[in-house]
XYZ file of C-alpha atoms in Angstrom:
204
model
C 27.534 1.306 -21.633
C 25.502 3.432 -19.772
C 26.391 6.944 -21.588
C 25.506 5.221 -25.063
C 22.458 4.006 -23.323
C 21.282 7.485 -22.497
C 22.892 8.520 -25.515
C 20.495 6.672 -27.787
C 17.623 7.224 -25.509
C 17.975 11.250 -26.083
C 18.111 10.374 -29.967
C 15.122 8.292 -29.813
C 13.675 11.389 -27.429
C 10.400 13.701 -28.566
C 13.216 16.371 -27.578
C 15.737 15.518 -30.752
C 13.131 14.682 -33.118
C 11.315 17.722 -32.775
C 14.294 19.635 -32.722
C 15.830 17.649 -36.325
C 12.253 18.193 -37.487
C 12.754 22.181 -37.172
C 16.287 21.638 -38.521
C 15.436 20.325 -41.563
C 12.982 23.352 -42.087
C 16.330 24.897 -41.579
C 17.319 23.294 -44.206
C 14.543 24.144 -46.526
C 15.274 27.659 -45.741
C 19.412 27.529 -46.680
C 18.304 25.954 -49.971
C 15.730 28.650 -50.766
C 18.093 31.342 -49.598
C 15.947 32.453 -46.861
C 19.259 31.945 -44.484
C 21.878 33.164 -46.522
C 25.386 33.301 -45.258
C 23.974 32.197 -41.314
C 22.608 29.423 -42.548
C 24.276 27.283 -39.938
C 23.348 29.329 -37.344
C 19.418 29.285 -38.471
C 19.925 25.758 -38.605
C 21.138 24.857 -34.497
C 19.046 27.696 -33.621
C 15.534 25.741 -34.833
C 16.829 23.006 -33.889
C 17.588 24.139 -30.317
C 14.313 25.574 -30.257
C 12.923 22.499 -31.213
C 14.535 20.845 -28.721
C 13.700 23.712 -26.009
C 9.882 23.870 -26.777
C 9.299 20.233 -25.926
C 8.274 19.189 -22.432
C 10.907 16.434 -20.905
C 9.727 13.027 -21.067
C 8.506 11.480 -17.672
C 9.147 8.217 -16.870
C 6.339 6.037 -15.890
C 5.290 5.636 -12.092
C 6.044 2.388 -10.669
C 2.496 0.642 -10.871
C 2.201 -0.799 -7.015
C -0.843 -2.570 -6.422
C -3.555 -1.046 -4.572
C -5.424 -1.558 -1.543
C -7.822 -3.854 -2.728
C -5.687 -6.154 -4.508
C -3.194 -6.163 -1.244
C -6.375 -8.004 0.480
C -6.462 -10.174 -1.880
C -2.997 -10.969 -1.052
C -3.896 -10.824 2.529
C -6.617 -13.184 2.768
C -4.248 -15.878 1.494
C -1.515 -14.852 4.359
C -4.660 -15.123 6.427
C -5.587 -18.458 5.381
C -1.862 -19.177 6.153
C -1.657 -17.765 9.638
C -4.901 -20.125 10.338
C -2.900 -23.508 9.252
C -0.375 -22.292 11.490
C -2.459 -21.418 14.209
C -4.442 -24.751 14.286
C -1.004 -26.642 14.399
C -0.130 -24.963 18.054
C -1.671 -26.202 21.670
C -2.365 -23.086 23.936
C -3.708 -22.904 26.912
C -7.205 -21.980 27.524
C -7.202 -18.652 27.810
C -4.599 -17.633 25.624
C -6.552 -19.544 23.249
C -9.656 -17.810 23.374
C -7.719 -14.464 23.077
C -6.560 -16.121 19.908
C -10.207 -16.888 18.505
C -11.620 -13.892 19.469
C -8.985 -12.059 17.602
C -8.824 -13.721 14.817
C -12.754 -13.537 14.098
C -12.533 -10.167 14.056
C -10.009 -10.177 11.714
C -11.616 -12.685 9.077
C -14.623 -10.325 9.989
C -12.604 -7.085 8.529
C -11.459 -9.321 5.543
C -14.764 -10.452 4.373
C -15.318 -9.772 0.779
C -17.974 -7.181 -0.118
C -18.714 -4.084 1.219
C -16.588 -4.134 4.390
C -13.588 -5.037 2.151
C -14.677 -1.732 -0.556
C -14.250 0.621 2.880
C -11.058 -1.178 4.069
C -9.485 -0.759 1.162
C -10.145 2.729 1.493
C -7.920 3.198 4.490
C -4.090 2.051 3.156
C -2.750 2.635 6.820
C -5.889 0.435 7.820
C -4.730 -2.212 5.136
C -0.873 -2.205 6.228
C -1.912 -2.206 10.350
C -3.530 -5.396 9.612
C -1.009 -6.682 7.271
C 1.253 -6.276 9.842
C -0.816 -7.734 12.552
C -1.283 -11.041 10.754
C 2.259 -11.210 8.986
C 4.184 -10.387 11.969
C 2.475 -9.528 14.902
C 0.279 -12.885 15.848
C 2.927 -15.242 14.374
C 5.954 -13.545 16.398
C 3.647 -13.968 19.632
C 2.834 -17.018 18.977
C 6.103 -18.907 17.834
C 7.631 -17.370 21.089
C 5.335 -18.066 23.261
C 6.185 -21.945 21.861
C 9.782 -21.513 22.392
C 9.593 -19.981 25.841
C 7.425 -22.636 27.160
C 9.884 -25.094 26.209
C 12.215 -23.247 28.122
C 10.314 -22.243 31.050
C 10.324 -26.080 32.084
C 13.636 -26.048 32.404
C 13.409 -23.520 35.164
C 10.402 -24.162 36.996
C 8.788 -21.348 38.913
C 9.333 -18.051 36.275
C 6.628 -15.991 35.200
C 4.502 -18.193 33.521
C 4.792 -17.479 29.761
C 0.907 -17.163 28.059
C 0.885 -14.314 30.733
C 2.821 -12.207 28.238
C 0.809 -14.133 25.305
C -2.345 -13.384 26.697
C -1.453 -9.461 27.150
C -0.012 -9.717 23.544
C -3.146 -10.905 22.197
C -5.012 -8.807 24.379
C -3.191 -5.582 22.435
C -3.514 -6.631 18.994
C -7.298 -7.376 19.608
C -7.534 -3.553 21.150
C -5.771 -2.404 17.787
C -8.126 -4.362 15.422
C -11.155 -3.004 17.106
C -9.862 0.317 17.214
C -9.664 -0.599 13.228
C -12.697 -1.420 12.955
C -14.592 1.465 15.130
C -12.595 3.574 12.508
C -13.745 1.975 9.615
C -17.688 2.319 11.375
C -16.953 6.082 12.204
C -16.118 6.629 8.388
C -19.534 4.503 7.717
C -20.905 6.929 10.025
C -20.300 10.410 8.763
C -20.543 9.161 5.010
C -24.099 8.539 6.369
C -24.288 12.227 8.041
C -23.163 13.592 4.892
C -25.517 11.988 2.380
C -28.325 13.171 5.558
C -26.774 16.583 5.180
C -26.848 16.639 1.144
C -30.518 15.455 0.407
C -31.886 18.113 3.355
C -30.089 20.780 1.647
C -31.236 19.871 -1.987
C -34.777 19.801 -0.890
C -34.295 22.922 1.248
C -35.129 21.245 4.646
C -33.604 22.593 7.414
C -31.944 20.264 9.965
């Protein structure tokens, strides 16, 4: 199934029907008795020049979505992640790890401008994928489980010590994120500074 499969492919190809075009020119020639007694040969040599001359035919790339339609997608995980979220008690401080965190995520997510230089960045885009796909729900479900557990066995580390670190790491990466994505602000500023002083001949 699959030879006949690439066997009808090639005869649908540019390759063969360039190559039967020059054939039949072939052809032409035999009956005008331009080939004469090599007629056969004149005829598979156009056609394998035919078939030579022609570029291969490339298969389309895969069409992945880009950046700025993956936070599209990732304002709806988001949204998610924030049902989730209000459905789980934490303690005090863990919680306001939690907030503070998550602001500055819905803060890199806004739509507009901030969004046009985040989706610039597609390592940007898939750090905070993963932060709010995996990262926050991972610490948070076992913090949940632990704590059920820790009761059992009073006097163990206390487990929104580990949360709180957790969160405390994945808020250092997001603003990391986003002093990136102000640096990049920042010399596309410098640049445009650099371009107008040079047009007009001023020097800096």
């Amino acid at each position: 199934m699959a030879i006949s499969r690439r066997a009808l492919g090639y005869l649908e190809s540019t390759k063969n029907l360039t190559g039967c075009a020059l054939g039949i020119g072939g052809l032409a020639l035999t009956f005008t008795g331009f080939a004469g007694l090599y007629w056969p040969l004149v005829i598979a040599g156009l056609y394998g020049a035919g078939a030579l001359i022609v570029p291969p035919e490339r298969p389309p790339a895969p069409d992945f979505p880009d950046p700025a339609e993956q936070l599209d997608t990732l304002r709806a995980d988001f949204t998610t992640l924030h049902a989730y979220l209000a459905s789980v008690e934490l303690p005090p401080a863990a919680g306001g790890r939690l907030t503070e965190l998550t602001e500055l995520l819905a803060a890199l997510l806004e739509t507009g401008w901030v969004a046009e230089v985040l989706a610039q960045d597609p390592e940007g885009v898939h750090a905070l994928a993963r932060t709010i796909r995996q990262d926050i729900p991972e610490s948070v479900d076992t913090f949940v489980r632990t704590r059920w557990w820790s009761r059992l066995a009073p006097g163990a580390e206390p487990p929104e010590r580990h949360l709180e670190r957790q969160l405390g790491v994945l808020h250092a990466e997001a603003d990391a994120l986003a002093a990136e994505l102000r640096e990049t602000e920042s010399r596309r500023q410098q640049t445009h500074t650099r371009y107008l002083e040079e047009r007009g001949g001023v020097a800096s």
